[in-house]
Amino acid sequence: METNKQAIKILNDLLEKNYDAIRGYFEAAEHVRSVLLASFLEENAEIRQGYAEELIDDIYTLNGEPIESTSLTSNLHRAWVNLKTAITDDKEEAVLEECIRGEKAALEDYEKALMSESLPTTTLELLEEQRGQIAATLDELRSMEEAVDE
């Protein structure tokens, strides 16, 4: 039973980070001029919503209760993004920088979770898949930032 509590805590932590990413991506999309970039950001918000739903399913499977809100840290981060984009001329670059920072943090969170011995094998496989997709998104964001810098 203790293992389930640890697993549920880990999954709820990741769930909270995904809620943060969903809100962050939707808000970031509002700050860019490029329709293509806004569409990419909104698509990533929807992908993260899918991750959240998968995590919720796993939490219920472990007889846990999923959390329902974002973190204080993410609220402060979004306020920083809002301020940064308000005072800079290159909104796309500022948004991309913050998205990259968020995805790097997400990778660290997932890698930490994957080291846990309290997660079932199926959950580890799910987290590994999500982590891989986050890494791919990070690569895309870096490529976009390089293109904006040119």
PDB file of C-alpha atoms in Angstrom:
ATOM      1  CA  MET A   1       0.000   0.000   0.000  1.00  0.00           C
ATOM      2  CA  GLU A   2       2.908   2.361   0.785  1.00  0.00           C
ATOM      3  CA  THR A   3       4.242   1.778  -2.733  1.00  0.00           C
ATOM      4  CA  ASN A   4       0.917   2.912  -4.170  1.00  0.00           C
ATOM      5  CA  LYS A   5       1.020   6.108  -2.083  1.00  0.00           C
ATOM      6  CA  GLN A   6       4.501   6.890  -3.378  1.00  0.00           C
ATOM      7  CA  ALA A   7       3.479   6.122  -6.954  1.00  0.00           C
ATOM      8  CA  ILE A   8       0.346   8.266  -6.662  1.00  0.00           C
ATOM      9  CA  LYS A   9       2.403  11.172  -5.295  1.00  0.00           C
ATOM     10  CA  ILE A  10       4.876  10.896  -8.185  1.00  0.00           C
ATOM     11  CA  LEU A  11       2.060  10.741 -10.726  1.00  0.00           C
ATOM     12  CA  ASN A  12       0.222  13.675  -9.137  1.00  0.00           C
ATOM     13  CA  ASP A  13       3.435  15.719  -9.255  1.00  0.00           C
ATOM     14  CA  LEU A  14       3.739  14.982 -12.975  1.00  0.00           C
ATOM     15  CA  LEU A  15       0.036  15.665 -13.438  1.00  0.00           C
ATOM     16  CA  GLU A  16       0.469  19.086 -11.841  1.00  0.00           C
ATOM     17  CA  LYS A  17       3.410  19.805 -14.183  1.00  0.00           C
ATOM     18  CA  ASN A  18       1.278  18.829 -17.151  1.00  0.00           C
ATOM     19  CA  TYR A  19      -1.532  21.117 -15.991  1.00  0.00           C
ATOM     20  CA  ASP A  20       1.105  23.852 -15.772  1.00  0.00           C
ATOM     21  CA  ALA A  21       2.289  23.087 -19.309  1.00  0.00           C
ATOM     22  CA  ILE A  22      -1.253  23.109 -20.689  1.00  0.00           C
ATOM     23  CA  ARG A  23      -1.958  26.569 -19.305  1.00  0.00           C
ATOM     24  CA  GLY A  24       1.516  27.771 -20.215  1.00  0.00           C
ATOM     25  CA  TYR A  25       1.257  26.670 -23.828  1.00  0.00           C
ATOM     26  CA  PHE A  26      -2.209  28.170 -24.288  1.00  0.00           C
ATOM     27  CA  GLU A  27      -1.082  31.463 -22.765  1.00  0.00           C
ATOM     28  CA  ALA A  28       2.142  31.470 -24.790  1.00  0.00           C
ATOM     29  CA  ALA A  29       0.077  31.057 -27.962  1.00  0.00           C
ATOM     30  CA  GLU A  30      -1.705  34.291 -27.098  1.00  0.00           C
ATOM     31  CA  HIS A  31       1.595  36.238 -27.045  1.00  0.00           C
ATOM     32  CA  VAL A  32       2.947  35.403 -30.494  1.00  0.00           C
ATOM     33  CA  ARG A  33       2.209  37.035 -33.830  1.00  0.00           C
ATOM     34  CA  SER A  34       2.930  33.961 -35.941  1.00  0.00           C
ATOM     35  CA  VAL A  35      -0.199  31.933 -36.625  1.00  0.00           C
ATOM     36  CA  LEU A  36       1.979  28.900 -37.299  1.00  0.00           C
ATOM     37  CA  LEU A  37       3.770  29.196 -33.941  1.00  0.00           C
ATOM     38  CA  ALA A  38       0.494  29.821 -32.105  1.00  0.00           C
ATOM     39  CA  SER A  39      -0.936  26.679 -33.699  1.00  0.00           C
ATOM     40  CA  PHE A  40       2.153  24.681 -32.655  1.00  0.00           C
ATOM     41  CA  LEU A  41       1.852  25.927 -29.066  1.00  0.00           C
ATOM     42  CA  GLU A  42      -1.871  25.150 -28.895  1.00  0.00           C
ATOM     43  CA  GLU A  43      -1.221  21.682 -30.330  1.00  0.00           C
ATOM     44  CA  ASN A  44       1.327  21.069 -27.589  1.00  0.00           C
ATOM     45  CA  ALA A  45      -1.176  22.160 -24.973  1.00  0.00           C
ATOM     46  CA  GLU A  46      -3.582  19.557 -26.331  1.00  0.00           C
ATOM     47  CA  ILE A  47      -0.845  16.902 -26.343  1.00  0.00           C
ATOM     48  CA  ARG A  48      -0.117  17.682 -22.708  1.00  0.00           C
ATOM     49  CA  GLN A  49      -3.853  17.386 -21.986  1.00  0.00           C
ATOM     50  CA  GLY A  50      -3.609  13.862 -23.365  1.00  0.00           C
ATOM     51  CA  TYR A  51      -0.651  13.158 -21.068  1.00  0.00           C
ATOM     52  CA  ALA A  52      -2.670  14.460 -18.126  1.00  0.00           C
ATOM     53  CA  GLU A  53      -5.569  12.169 -18.979  1.00  0.00           C
ATOM     54  CA  GLU A  54      -3.222   9.177 -19.158  1.00  0.00           C
ATOM     55  CA  LEU A  55      -1.732  10.078 -15.772  1.00  0.00           C
ATOM     56  CA  ILE A  56      -5.207  10.462 -14.272  1.00  0.00           C
ATOM     57  CA  ASP A  57      -6.119   6.980 -15.529  1.00  0.00           C
ATOM     58  CA  ASP A  58      -2.989   5.546 -13.901  1.00  0.00           C
ATOM     59  CA  ILE A  59      -3.710   7.351 -10.631  1.00  0.00           C
ATOM     60  CA  TYR A  60      -7.218   5.884 -10.558  1.00  0.00           C
ATOM     61  CA  THR A  61      -5.781   2.440 -11.381  1.00  0.00           C
ATOM     62  CA  LEU A  62      -3.637   2.767  -8.241  1.00  0.00           C
ATOM     63  CA  ASN A  63      -6.781   3.735  -6.256  1.00  0.00           C
ATOM     64  CA  GLY A  64      -5.573   7.309  -5.910  1.00  0.00           C
ATOM     65  CA  GLU A  65      -7.210  10.704  -6.269  1.00  0.00           C
ATOM     66  CA  PRO A  66      -5.798  12.999  -8.986  1.00  0.00           C
ATOM     67  CA  ILE A  67      -5.064  16.628  -8.183  1.00  0.00           C
ATOM     68  CA  GLU A  68      -7.010  19.278 -10.042  1.00  0.00           C
ATOM     69  CA  SER A  69      -4.915  22.452 -10.174  1.00  0.00           C
ATOM     70  CA  THR A  70      -1.699  24.099 -11.305  1.00  0.00           C
ATOM     71  CA  SER A  71       1.202  25.013  -9.059  1.00  0.00           C
ATOM     72  CA  LEU A  72       2.101  28.373  -7.544  1.00  0.00           C
ATOM     73  CA  THR A  73       5.441  28.162  -9.336  1.00  0.00           C
ATOM     74  CA  SER A  74       3.732  27.922 -12.719  1.00  0.00           C
ATOM     75  CA  ASN A  75       1.479  30.854 -11.904  1.00  0.00           C
ATOM     76  CA  LEU A  76       4.573  32.928 -11.135  1.00  0.00           C
ATOM     77  CA  HIS A  77       6.271  31.680 -14.304  1.00  0.00           C
ATOM     78  CA  ARG A  78       3.286  32.686 -16.456  1.00  0.00           C
ATOM     79  CA  ALA A  79       3.335  36.130 -14.852  1.00  0.00           C
ATOM     80  CA  TRP A  80       7.025  36.380 -15.790  1.00  0.00           C
ATOM     81  CA  VAL A  81       6.257  35.357 -19.399  1.00  0.00           C
ATOM     82  CA  ASN A  82       3.492  37.960 -19.555  1.00  0.00           C
ATOM     83  CA  LEU A  83       5.853  40.660 -18.299  1.00  0.00           C
ATOM     84  CA  LYS A  84       8.719  39.562 -20.540  1.00  0.00           C
ATOM     85  CA  THR A  85       6.576  39.528 -23.683  1.00  0.00           C
ATOM     86  CA  ALA A  86       5.064  42.893 -22.766  1.00  0.00           C
ATOM     87  CA  ILE A  87       8.461  44.619 -22.648  1.00  0.00           C
ATOM     88  CA  THR A  88      10.280  42.930 -25.543  1.00  0.00           C
ATOM     89  CA  ASP A  89       9.972  43.502 -29.257  1.00  0.00           C
ATOM     90  CA  ASP A  90      10.699  39.888 -30.161  1.00  0.00           C
ATOM     91  CA  LYS A  91       7.745  38.140 -28.576  1.00  0.00           C
ATOM     92  CA  GLU A  92       8.314  34.901 -30.486  1.00  0.00           C
ATOM     93  CA  GLU A  93      11.873  34.523 -29.206  1.00  0.00           C
ATOM     94  CA  ALA A  94      10.853  35.350 -25.621  1.00  0.00           C
ATOM     95  CA  VAL A  95       8.014  32.819 -25.714  1.00  0.00           C
ATOM     96  CA  LEU A  96      10.223  30.146 -27.259  1.00  0.00           C
ATOM     97  CA  GLU A  97      12.899  30.703 -24.607  1.00  0.00           C
ATOM     98  CA  GLU A  98      10.344  30.218 -21.846  1.00  0.00           C
ATOM     99  CA  CYS A  99       8.831  27.148 -23.518  1.00  0.00           C
ATOM    100  CA  ILE A 100      12.312  25.648 -23.821  1.00  0.00           C
ATOM    101  CA  ARG A 101      12.962  26.325 -20.162  1.00  0.00           C
ATOM    102  CA  GLY A 102       9.659  24.664 -19.244  1.00  0.00           C
ATOM    103  CA  GLU A 103      10.338  21.588 -21.367  1.00  0.00           C
ATOM    104  CA  LYS A 104      13.826  21.192 -19.887  1.00  0.00           C
ATOM    105  CA  ALA A 105      12.270  21.241 -16.416  1.00  0.00           C
ATOM    106  CA  ALA A 106       9.635  18.707 -17.537  1.00  0.00           C
ATOM    107  CA  LEU A 107      12.359  16.367 -18.778  1.00  0.00           C
ATOM    108  CA  GLU A 108      14.109  16.588 -15.427  1.00  0.00           C
ATOM    109  CA  ASP A 109      10.834  15.827 -13.624  1.00  0.00           C
ATOM    110  CA  TYR A 110      10.151  12.818 -15.829  1.00  0.00           C
ATOM    111  CA  GLU A 111      13.701  11.506 -15.508  1.00  0.00           C
ATOM    112  CA  LYS A 112      13.467  11.777 -11.727  1.00  0.00           C
ATOM    113  CA  ALA A 113      10.122   9.934 -11.744  1.00  0.00           C
ATOM    114  CA  LEU A 114      11.533   7.202 -13.979  1.00  0.00           C
ATOM    115  CA  MET A 115      14.176   6.432 -11.360  1.00  0.00           C
ATOM    116  CA  SER A 116      11.498   5.554  -8.815  1.00  0.00           C
ATOM    117  CA  GLU A 117      11.197   1.943  -7.801  1.00  0.00           C
ATOM    118  CA  SER A 118       7.607   2.391  -6.639  1.00  0.00           C
ATOM    119  CA  LEU A 119       6.039   2.705 -10.100  1.00  0.00           C
ATOM    120  CA  PRO A 120       4.493  -0.275 -11.879  1.00  0.00           C
ATOM    121  CA  THR A 121       6.104  -1.385 -15.139  1.00  0.00           C
ATOM    122  CA  THR A 122       3.161  -0.173 -17.233  1.00  0.00           C
ATOM    123  CA  THR A 123       3.414   3.263 -15.644  1.00  0.00           C
ATOM    124  CA  LEU A 124       7.165   3.390 -16.276  1.00  0.00           C
ATOM    125  CA  GLU A 125       6.506   2.565 -19.936  1.00  0.00           C
ATOM    126  CA  LEU A 126       3.921   5.352 -20.147  1.00  0.00           C
ATOM    127  CA  LEU A 127       6.263   7.867 -18.529  1.00  0.00           C
ATOM    128  CA  GLU A 128       9.132   6.838 -20.805  1.00  0.00           C
ATOM    129  CA  GLU A 129       6.911   7.395 -23.842  1.00  0.00           C
ATOM    130  CA  GLN A 130       5.770  10.803 -22.591  1.00  0.00           C
ATOM    131  CA  ARG A 131       9.355  11.765 -21.721  1.00  0.00           C
ATOM    132  CA  GLY A 132      10.480  10.855 -25.237  1.00  0.00           C
ATOM    133  CA  GLN A 133       7.771  12.989 -26.770  1.00  0.00           C
ATOM    134  CA  ILE A 134       8.670  15.918 -24.504  1.00  0.00           C
ATOM    135  CA  ALA A 135      12.312  15.557 -25.615  1.00  0.00           C
ATOM    136  CA  ALA A 136      11.187  15.675 -29.253  1.00  0.00           C
ATOM    137  CA  THR A 137       9.120  18.800 -28.563  1.00  0.00           C
ATOM    138  CA  LEU A 138      12.145  20.389 -26.882  1.00  0.00           C
ATOM    139  CA  ASP A 139      14.202  19.711 -30.014  1.00  0.00           C
ATOM    140  CA  GLU A 140      11.483  21.314 -32.162  1.00  0.00           C
ATOM    141  CA  LEU A 141      11.365  24.371 -29.909  1.00  0.00           C
ATOM    142  CA  ARG A 142      15.154  24.751 -30.075  1.00  0.00           C
ATOM    143  CA  SER A 143      15.033  24.562 -33.876  1.00  0.00           C
ATOM    144  CA  MET A 144      12.324  27.213 -33.950  1.00  0.00           C
ATOM    145  CA  GLU A 145      14.340  29.450 -31.637  1.00  0.00           C
ATOM    146  CA  GLU A 146      17.395  29.097 -33.881  1.00  0.00           C
ATOM    147  CA  ALA A 147      15.269  30.053 -36.897  1.00  0.00           C
ATOM    148  CA  VAL A 148      13.930  33.127 -35.080  1.00  0.00           C
ATOM    149  CA  ASP A 149      17.490  34.139 -34.103  1.00  0.00           C
ATOM    150  CA  GLU A 150      18.622  34.163 -37.735  1.00  0.00           C
TER     151      GLU A 150
END
